[in-house]
Coordinates of C-alpha atoms in Angstrom, one line a residue:
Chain Y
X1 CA 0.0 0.0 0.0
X2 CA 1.2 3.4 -0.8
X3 CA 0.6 5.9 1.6
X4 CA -1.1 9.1 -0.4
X5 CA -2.7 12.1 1.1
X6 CA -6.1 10.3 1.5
X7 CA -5.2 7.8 3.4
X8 CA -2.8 9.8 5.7
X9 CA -5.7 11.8 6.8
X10 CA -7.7 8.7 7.3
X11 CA -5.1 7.8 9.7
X12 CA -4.8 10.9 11.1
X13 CA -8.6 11.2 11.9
X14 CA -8.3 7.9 13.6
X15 CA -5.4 8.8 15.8
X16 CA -5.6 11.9 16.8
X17 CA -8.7 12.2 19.1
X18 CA -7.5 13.8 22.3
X19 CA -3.9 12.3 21.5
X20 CA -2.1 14.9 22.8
X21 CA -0.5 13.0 26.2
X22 CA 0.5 9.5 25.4
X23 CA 2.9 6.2 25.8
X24 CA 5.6 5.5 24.0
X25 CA 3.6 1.8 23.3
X26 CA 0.8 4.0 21.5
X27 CA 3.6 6.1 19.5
X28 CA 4.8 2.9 17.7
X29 CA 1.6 2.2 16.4
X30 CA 1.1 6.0 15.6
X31 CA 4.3 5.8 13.7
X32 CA 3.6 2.3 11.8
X33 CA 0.0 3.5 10.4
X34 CA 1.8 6.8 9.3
X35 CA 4.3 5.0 7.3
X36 CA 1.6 2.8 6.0
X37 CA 1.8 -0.4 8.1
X38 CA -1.6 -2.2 7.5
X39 CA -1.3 -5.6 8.7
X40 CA 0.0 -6.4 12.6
X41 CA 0.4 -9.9 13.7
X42 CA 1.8 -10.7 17.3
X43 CA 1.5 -12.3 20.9
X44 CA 0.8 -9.7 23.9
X45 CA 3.3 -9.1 26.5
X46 CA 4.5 -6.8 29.1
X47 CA 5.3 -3.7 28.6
X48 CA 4.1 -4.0 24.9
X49 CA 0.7 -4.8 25.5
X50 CA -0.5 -1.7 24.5
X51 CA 0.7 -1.4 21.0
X52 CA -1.0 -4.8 20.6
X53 CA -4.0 -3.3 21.8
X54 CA -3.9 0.1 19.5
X55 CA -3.2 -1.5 16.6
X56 CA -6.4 -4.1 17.3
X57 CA -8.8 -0.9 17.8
X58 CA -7.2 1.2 14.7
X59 CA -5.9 -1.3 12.3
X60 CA -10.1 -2.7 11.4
X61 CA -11.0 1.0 10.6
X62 CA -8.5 2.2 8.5
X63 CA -8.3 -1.5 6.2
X64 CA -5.9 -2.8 8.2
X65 CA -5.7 -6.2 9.6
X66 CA -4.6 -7.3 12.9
X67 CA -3.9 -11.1 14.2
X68 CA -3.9 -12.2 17.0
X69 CA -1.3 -15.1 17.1
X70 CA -0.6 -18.4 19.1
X71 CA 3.1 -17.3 19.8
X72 CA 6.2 -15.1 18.5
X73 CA 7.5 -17.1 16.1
X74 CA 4.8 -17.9 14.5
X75 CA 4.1 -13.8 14.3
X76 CA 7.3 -13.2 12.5
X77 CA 6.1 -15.8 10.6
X78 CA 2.8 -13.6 9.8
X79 CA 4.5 -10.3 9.2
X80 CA 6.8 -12.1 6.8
X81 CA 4.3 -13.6 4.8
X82 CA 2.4 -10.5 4.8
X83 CA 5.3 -8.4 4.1
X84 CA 6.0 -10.9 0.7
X85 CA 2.4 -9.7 -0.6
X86 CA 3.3 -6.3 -0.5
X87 CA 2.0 -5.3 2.8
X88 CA 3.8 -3.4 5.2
X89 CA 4.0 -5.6 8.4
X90 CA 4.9 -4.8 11.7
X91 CA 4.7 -6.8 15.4
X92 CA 6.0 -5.9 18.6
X93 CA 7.0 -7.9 22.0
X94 CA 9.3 -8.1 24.8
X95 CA 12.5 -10.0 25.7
X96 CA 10.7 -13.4 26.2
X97 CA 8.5 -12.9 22.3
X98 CA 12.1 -12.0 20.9
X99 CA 13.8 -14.7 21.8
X100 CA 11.1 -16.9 20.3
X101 CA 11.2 -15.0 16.8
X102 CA 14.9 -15.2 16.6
X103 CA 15.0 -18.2 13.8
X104 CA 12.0 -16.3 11.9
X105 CA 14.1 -12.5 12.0
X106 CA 17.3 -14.7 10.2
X107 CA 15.0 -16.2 7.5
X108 CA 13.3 -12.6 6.8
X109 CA 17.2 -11.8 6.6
X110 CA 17.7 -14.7 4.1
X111 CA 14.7 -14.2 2.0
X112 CA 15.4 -10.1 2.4
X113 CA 11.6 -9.3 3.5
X114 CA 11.0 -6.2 4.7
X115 CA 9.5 -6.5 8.2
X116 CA 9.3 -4.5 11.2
X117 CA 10.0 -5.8 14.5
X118 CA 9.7 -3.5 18.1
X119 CA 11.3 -4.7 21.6
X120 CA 9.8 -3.5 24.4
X121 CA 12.9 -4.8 26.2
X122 CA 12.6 -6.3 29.9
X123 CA 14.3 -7.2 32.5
X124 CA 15.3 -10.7 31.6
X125 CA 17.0 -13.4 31.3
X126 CA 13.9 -16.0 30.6
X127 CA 10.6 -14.1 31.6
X128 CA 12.8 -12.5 34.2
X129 CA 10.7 -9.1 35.8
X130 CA 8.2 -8.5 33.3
X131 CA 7.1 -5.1 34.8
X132 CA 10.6 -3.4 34.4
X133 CA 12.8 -1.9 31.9
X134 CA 16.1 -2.9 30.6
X135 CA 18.3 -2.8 27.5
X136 CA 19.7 -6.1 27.9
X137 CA 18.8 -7.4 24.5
X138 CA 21.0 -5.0 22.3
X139 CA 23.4 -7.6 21.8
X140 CA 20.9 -10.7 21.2
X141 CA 19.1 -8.1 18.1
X142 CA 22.7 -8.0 16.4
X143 CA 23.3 -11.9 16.8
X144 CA 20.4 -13.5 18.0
X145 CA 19.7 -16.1 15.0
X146 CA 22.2 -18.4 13.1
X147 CA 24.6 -17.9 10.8
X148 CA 26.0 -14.4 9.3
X149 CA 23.6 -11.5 8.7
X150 CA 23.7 -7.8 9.3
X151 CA 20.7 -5.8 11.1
X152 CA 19.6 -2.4 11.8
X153 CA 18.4 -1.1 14.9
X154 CA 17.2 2.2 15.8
X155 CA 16.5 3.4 19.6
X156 CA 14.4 5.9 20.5
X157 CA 14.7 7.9 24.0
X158 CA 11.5 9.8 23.9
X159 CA 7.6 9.3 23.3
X160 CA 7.7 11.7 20.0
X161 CA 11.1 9.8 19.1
X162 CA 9.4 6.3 19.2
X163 CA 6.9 7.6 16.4
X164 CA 9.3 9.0 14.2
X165 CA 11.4 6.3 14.5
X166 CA 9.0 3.8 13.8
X167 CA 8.4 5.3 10.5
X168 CA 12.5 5.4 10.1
X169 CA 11.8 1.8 10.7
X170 CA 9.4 0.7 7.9
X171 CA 11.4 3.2 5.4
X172 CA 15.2 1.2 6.7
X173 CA 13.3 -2.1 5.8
X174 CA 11.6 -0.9 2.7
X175 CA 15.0 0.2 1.5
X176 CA 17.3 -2.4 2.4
X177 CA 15.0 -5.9 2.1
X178 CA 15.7 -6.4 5.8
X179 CA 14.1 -6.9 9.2
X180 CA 14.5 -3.6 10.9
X181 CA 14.4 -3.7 14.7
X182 CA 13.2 -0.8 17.1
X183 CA 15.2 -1.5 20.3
X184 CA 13.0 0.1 22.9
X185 CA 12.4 -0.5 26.4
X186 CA 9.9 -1.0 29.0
X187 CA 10.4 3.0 30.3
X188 CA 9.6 4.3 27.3
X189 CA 7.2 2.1 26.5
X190 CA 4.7 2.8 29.7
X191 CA 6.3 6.8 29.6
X192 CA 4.1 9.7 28.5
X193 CA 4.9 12.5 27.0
X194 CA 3.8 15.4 25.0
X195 CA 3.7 14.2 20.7
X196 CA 3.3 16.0 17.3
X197 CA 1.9 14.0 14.6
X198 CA 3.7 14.9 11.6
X199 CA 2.0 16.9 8.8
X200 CA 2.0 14.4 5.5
X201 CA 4.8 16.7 3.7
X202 CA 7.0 16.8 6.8
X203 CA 7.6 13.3 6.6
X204 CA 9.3 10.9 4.1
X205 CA 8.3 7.4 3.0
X206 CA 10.0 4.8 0.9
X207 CA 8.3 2.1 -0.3
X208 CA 10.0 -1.2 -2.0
X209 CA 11.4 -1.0 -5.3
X210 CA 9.0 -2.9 -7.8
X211 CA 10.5 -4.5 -11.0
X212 CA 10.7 -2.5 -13.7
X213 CA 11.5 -5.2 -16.1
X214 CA 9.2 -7.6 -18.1
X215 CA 7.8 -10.9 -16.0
X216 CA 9.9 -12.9 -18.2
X217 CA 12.8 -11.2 -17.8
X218 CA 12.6 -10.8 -14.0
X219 CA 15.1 -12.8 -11.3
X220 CA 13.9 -12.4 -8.0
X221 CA 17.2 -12.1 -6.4
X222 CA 19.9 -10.4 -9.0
X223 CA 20.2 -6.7 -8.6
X224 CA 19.6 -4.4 -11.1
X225 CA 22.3 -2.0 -9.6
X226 CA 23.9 -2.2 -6.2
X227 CA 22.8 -5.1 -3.8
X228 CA 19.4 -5.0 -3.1
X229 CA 16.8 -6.6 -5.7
X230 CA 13.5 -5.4 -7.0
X231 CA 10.2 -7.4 -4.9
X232 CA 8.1 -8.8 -7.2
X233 CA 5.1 -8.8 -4.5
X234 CA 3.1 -12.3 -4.3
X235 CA 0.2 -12.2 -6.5
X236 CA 1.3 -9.4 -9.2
X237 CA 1.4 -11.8 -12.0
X238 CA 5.7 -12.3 -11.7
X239 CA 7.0 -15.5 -10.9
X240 CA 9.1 -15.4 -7.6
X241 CA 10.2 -17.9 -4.9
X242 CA 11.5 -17.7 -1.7
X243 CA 13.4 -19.9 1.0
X244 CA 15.3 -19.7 3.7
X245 CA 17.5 -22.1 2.3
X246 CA 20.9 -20.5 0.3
X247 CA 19.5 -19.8 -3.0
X248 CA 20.5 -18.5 -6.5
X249 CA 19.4 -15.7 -8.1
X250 CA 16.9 -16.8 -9.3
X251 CA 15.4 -18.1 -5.5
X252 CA 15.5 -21.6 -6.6
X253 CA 18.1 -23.6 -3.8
X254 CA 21.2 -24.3 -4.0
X255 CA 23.2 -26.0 -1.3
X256 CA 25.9 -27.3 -2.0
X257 CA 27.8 -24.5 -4.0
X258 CA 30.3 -22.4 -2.0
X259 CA 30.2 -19.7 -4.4
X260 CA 26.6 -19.1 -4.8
X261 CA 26.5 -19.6 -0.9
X262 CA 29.5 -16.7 -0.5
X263 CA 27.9 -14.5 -3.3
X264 CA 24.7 -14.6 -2.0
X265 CA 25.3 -13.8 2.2
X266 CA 28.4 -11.5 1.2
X267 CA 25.5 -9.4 -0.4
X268 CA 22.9 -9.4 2.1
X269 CA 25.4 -8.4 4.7
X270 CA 27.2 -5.5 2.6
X271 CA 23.9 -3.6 1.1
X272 CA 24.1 -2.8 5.2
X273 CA 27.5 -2.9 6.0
X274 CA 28.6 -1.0 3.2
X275 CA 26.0 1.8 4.2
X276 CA 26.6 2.3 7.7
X277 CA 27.7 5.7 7.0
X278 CA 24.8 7.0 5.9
X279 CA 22.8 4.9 8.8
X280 CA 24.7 5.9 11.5
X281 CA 22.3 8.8 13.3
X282 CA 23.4 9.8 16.6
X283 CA 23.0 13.1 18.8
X284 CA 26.1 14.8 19.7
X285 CA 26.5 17.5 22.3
X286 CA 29.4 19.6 24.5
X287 CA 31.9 17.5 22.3
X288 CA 33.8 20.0 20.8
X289 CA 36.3 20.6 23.8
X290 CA 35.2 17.8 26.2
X291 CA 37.8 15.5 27.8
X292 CA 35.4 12.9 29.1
X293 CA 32.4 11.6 27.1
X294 CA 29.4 9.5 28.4
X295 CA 28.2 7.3 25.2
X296 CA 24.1 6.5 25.6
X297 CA 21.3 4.9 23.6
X298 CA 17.3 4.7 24.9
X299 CA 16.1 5.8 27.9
X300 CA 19.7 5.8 29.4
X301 CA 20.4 9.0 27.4
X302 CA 18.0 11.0 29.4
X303 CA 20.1 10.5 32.6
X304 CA 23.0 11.0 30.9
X305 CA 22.0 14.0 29.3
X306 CA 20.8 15.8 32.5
X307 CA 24.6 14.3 34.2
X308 CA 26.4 16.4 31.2
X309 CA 24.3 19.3 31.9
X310 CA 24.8 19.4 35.7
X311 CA 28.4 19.2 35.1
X312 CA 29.1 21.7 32.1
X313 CA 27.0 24.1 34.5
X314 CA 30.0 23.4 36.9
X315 CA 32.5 24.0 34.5
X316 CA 33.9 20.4 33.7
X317 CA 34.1 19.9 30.0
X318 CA 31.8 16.5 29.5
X319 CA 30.6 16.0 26.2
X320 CA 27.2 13.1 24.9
X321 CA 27.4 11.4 22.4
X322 CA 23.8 9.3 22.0
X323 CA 23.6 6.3 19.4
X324 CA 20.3 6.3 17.4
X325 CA 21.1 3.8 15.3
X326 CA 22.8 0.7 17.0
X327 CA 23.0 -1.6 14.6
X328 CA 25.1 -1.5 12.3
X329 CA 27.4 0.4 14.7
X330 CA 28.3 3.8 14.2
X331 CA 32.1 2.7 14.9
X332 CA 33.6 5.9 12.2
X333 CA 31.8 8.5 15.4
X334 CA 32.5 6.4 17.9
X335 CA 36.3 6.0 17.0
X336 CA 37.0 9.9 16.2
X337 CA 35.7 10.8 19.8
X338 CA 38.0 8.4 20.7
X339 CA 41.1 9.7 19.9
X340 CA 39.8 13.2 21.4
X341 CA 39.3 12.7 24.7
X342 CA 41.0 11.0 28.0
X343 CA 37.7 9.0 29.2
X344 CA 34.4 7.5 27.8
X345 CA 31.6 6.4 30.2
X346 CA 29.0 3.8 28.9
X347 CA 26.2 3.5 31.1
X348 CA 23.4 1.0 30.1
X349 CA 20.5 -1.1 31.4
X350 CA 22.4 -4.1 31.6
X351 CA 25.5 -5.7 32.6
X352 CA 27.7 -4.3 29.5
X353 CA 26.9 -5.0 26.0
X354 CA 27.4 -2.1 23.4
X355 CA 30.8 -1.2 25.4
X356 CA 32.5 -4.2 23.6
X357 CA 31.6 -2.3 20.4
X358 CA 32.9 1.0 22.3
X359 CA 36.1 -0.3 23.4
X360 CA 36.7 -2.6 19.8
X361 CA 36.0 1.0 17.9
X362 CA 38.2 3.2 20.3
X363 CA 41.3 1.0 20.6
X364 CA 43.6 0.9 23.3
X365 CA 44.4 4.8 24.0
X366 CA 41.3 5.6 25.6
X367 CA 39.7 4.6 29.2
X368 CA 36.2 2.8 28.2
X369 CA 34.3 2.3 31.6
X370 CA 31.2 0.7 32.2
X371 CA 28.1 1.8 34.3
X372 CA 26.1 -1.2 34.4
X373 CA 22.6 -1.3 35.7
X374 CA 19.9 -3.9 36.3
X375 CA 16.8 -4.7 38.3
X376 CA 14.8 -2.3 36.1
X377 CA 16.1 1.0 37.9
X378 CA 17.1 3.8 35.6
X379 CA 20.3 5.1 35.8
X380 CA 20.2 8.8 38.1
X381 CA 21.9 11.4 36.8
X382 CA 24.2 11.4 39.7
X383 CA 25.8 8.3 39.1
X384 CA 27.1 9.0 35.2
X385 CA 28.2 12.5 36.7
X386 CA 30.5 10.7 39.1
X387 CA 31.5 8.4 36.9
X388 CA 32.6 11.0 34.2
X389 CA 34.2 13.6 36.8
X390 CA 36.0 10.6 38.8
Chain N
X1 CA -5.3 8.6 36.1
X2 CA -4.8 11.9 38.2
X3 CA -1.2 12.1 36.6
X4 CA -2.3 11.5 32.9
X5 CA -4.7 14.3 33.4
X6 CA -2.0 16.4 35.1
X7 CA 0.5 16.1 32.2
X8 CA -2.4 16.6 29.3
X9 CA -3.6 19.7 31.4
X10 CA -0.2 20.7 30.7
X11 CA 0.4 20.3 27.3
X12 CA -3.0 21.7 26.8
X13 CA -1.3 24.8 28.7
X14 CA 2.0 24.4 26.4
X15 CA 4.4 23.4 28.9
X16 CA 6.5 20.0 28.9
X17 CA 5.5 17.0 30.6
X18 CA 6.9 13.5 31.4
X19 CA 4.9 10.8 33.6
X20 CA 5.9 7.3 34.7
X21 CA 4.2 5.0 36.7
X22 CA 4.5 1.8 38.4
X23 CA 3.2 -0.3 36.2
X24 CA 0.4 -2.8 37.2
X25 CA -1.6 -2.0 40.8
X26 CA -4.3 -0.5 38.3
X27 CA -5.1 -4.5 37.1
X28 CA -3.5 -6.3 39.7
X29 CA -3.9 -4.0 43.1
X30 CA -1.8 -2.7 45.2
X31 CA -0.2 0.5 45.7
X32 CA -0.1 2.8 42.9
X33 CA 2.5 5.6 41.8
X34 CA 2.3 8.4 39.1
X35 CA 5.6 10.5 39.1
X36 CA 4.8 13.8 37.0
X37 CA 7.4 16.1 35.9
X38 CA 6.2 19.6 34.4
X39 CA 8.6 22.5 32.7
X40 CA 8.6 25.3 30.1
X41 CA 12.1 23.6 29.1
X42 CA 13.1 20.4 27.5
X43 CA 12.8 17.6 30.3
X44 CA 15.8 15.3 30.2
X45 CA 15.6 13.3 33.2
X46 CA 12.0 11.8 33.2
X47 CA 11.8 10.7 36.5
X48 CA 11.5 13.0 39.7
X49 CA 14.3 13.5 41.6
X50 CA 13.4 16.1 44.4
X51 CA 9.6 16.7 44.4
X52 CA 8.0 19.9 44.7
X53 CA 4.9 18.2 45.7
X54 CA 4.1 14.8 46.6
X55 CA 0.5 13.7 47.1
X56 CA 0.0 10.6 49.5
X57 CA -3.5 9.0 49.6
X58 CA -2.2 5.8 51.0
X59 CA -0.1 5.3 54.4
X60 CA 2.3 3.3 52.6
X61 CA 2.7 5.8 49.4
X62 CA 3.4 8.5 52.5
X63 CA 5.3 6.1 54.3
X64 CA 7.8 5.3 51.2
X65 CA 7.9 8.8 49.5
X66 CA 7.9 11.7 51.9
X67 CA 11.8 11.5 52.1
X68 CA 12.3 12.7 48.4
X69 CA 10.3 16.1 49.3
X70 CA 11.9 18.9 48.7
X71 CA 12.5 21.3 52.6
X72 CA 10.9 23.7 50.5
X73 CA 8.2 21.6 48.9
X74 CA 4.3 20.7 49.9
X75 CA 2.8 17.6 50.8
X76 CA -0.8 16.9 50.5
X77 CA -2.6 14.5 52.3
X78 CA -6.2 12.6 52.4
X79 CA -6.7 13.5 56.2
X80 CA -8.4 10.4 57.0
X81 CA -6.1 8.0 55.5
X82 CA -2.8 9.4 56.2
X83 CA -1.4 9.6 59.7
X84 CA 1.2 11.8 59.9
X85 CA 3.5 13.8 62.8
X86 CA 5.1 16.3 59.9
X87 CA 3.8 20.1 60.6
X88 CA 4.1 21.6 57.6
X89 CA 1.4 19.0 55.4
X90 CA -1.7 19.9 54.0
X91 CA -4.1 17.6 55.5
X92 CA -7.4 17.3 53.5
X93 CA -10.7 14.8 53.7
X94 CA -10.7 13.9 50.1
X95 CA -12.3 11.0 50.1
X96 CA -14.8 12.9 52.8
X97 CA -15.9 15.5 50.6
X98 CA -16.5 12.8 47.7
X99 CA -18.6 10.9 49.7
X100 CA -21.0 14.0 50.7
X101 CA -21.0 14.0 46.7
X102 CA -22.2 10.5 46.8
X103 CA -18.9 9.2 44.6
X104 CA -16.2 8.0 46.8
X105 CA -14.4 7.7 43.3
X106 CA -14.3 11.2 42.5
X107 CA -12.0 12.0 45.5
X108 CA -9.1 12.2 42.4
X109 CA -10.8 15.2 41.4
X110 CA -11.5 16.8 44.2
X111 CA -7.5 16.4 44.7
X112 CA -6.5 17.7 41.3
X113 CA -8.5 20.6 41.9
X114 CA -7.0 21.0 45.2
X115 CA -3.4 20.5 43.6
X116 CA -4.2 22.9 40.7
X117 CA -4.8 25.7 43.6
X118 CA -1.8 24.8 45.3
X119 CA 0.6 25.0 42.7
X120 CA -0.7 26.3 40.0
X121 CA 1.8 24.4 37.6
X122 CA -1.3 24.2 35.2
X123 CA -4.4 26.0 34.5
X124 CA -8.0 25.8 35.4
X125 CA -9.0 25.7 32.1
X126 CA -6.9 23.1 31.0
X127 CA -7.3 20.5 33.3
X128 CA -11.0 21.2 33.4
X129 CA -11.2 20.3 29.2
X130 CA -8.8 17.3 30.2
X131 CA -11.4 16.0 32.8
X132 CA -14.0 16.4 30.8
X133 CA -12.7 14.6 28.1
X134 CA -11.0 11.4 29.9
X135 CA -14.1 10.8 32.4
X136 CA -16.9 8.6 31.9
X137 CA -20.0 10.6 30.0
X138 CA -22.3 10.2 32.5
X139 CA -19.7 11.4 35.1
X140 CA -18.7 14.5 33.5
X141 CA -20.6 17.4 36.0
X142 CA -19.8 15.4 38.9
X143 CA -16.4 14.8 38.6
X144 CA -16.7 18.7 37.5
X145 CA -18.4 19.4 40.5
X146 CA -15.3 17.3 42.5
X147 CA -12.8 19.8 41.0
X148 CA -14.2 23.3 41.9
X149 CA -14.8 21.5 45.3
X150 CA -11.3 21.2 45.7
X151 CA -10.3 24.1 44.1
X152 CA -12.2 26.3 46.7
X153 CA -11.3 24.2 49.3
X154 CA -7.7 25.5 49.1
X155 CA -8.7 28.9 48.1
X156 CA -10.2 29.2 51.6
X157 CA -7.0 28.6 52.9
X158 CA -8.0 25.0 54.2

């Protein structure tokens, strides 16, 4: 479906009756019917329950169609099915849910279908305290299923963020014939704030890139130009296969050839990898002359942000630097403040997982210290502040 | 509920606002917490960290919270519910005054109301349209009625 003035208002209209105050869980689904999600299939669970719920009320009345599913996988599943006739297809969960979808998010990697998935992360690991926050599945959404892949994943530290990045979200996996994952957590989730729905001009959408050629002439999987191929969507008349299995470009299997193996998951990795510079969105602020930098993602941030604040106000040059997009890592920013300043203070909402990619991207030279924190507690401003003046 | 109408009273009036919760006593019982931060600047910490005002309905919400109270900040009180040796509290028969309204359940309004004329961190207006438009229908005037209640309550100096 292509989102067109008429059907943004019809969303609109939906949404925004005395929307003015509301969770992050309600922004995602804001954000997925703005960038023309119509189909949501997935399993309730704390703290993403209410997306689930949203998109059950809104979804029926704009043409949409929501499932209700008898687990995760089997969601992922869904979405990916749904995606392959052209739909765009989102579902959302928690820790325990993303576990479960972990074999269906590498076969949407394999058989490049654009999907969107949101953790609500919790406080695991198993089902773990299902009423708190964390951020301790950043490192399961880079390797969580088999075999080599690349992913992107975007994390939003505010209510209005959430919707705007959900629509980054759909566009990412529009684009680049991948899973896209919004790595969120249960604070922001349950959080409200103040939103802005975007007016349709201020906003952009990409939708797939349909073959331009002849059904005869079309192979599902060769690129035109570059690495990512045209979708031919299930049902438009053009002959397509797909399966998870390594396949040649022309989807049939084939599974026993290294080359068409090594062709085939050298590309799906580097139409990501080779882009990370132009994925890589961060927030950067007081770097210029700091001599200590606190690097954040998520909720985190907002502590963080407050610690640099309080100490700039004091005179101690601190600088932020906050990752928006995760995955791939933005290792090019990450390295250059690196070889700038003395000290760089991770803090995150688990026991220490992006730091690896922190202290991998900044070498040797430069003290990397982590500020680990679990038990669903946010950090307090206080404790980063130490940490950064120490 | 009362923090969700707080924060959309203060959009309404163009400020910032953040609220978090505990998540749960609403379904599964139990004491319940709504932390509400409101500013005509960016927010950046969404939690509070020294309150300016902290509203205890429960002996164990007054019990737990009264320590992060600012020396300079107020704390308001349902007077029947809350024992307390502090001086300085406001000390008020919410739930009382809803029951001479013959709602026990609009003893949150009477509050906000209350609140609203103690602080004054958002406007009548605002968190009157709020109200009207988050309440049940056929609760609209009295839960109306709770507000201005509480409202003049305070502005008699009680």
């Amino acid at each position: 479906m292509i989102l067109n003035q008429k059907e943004y208002n019809k969303v609109v209209k939906t949404i925004s009756k005395n929307k003015l105050f509301v969770q992050g869980d309600e922004a995602y689904a804001y954000g997925a019917l703005l960038a023309g999600c119509r189909f949501y299939a997935g399993y309730p669970i704390t703290p993403a329950t209410e997306t689930a719920e949203m998109m059950s009320q809104l979804l029926p009345r704009i043409g949409g169609t929501f499932v209700q599913m008898e687990d995760e996988i089997a969601s992922m599943g869904a979405i990916i099915g749904a995606s392959l006739t052209g739909v765009k297809s989102m579902t959302v969960t928690s820790g325990p849910g993303f576990s479960l979808m972990q074999e269906n998010i590498g076969f949407a990697c394999m058989t490049e279908s654009p999907c969107v998935v949101v953790d609500v992360q919790r406080s695991g690991p198993s089902t773990g305290q299902p009423t708190e926050p964390s951020q301790g599945d950043i490192m399961q959404a880079r390797w969580g299923s088999h075999g080599d892949y690349e992913i992107i994943a975007l994390c939003p530290n505010s209510v209005q963020e959430s919707l705007d990045l959900t629509i980054e979200c759909f566009n990412l996996s529009e684009k680049y014939r991948n899973p896209v994952l919004l790595m969120t957590d249960g604070e922001v989730g349950h959080m409200r704030e103040g939103i802005t729905i975007p007016d349709f001009k201020e906003y952009e959408i990409f939708d797939r890139k349909k073959p331009t050629k002849p059904p005869a002439d079309y192979i599902p999987f060769l690129p035109d130009k570059g690495e990512i191929p045209q979708i031919a969507d299930f049902g438009c008349g053009y002959h397509t296969y797909i399966t998870g299995l390594t396949h040649k470009p022309n989807g049939l299997p084939s599974t026993d050839d290294a080359e068409i193996h090594t062709q085939l998951v050298n590309r799906i990795c580097r139409k990501i990898s080779d882009d990370v510079d132009q994925l890589s969105k961060v927030e950067e602020l007081y770097l210029d002359d700091a001599e200590s930098v606190v690097i954040s993602y998520g909720i985190t941030s907002r502590a963080a942000l407050y610690a640099v604040k309080m100490l700039r106000s004091e005179g101690i040059k601190v600088g932020y630097l906050r990752l928006i997009t995760i995955w791939p890592f933005p290792e090019k920013i990450v390295r250059k403040i690196g070889d700038s300043v003395k000290k760089i203070v991770v803090p995150e909402m688990n026991r220490g997982q992006i730091i690896h990619k922190v202290r991998e991207s900044v070498g040797n030279n430069t003290e990397v210290l982590s500020l680990p924190k679990i038990g669903g507690v946010m950090h307090s401003p206080q404790e980063i502040a130490e940490m950064l003046k120490e | 509920m009362a923090g969700l109408l707080l924060g959309e009273a203060a959009i309404r009036d163009k400020k910032q606002a953040v609220q978090t919760q505990s998540y749960g006593p609403e379904s599964r019982g139990g004491a319940a917490r709504s932390e509400i931060v409101i500013s005509d600047q960016q927010i950046d910490y969404p939690k509070v960290i020294e309150a300016d005002v902290l509203v205890a309905l429960s002996q164990p919400a007054f019990d737990k919270y009264h320590s992060i109270v600012k020396k300079t900040g107020t704390i308001i009180i349902d007077a029947d519910l809350v024992k307390c040796e502090i001086d300085k509290i406001y000390s008020v028969p919410f739930t009382k005054m809803a029951d001479s309204l013959g709602k026990k359940v609009v003893a949150n309004s009477i509050m906000l109301g209350y609140l609203q004329a103690s602080t004054e961190a958002i406007s009548i207006k605002s968190l009157e349209t709020t109200l009207r438009e988050k309440v049940p229908e056929h609760t609209i005037e009295l839960n109306i009625e709770a507000l201005y209640r509480g409202i003049d309550f305070r502005k008699k100096g009680k």
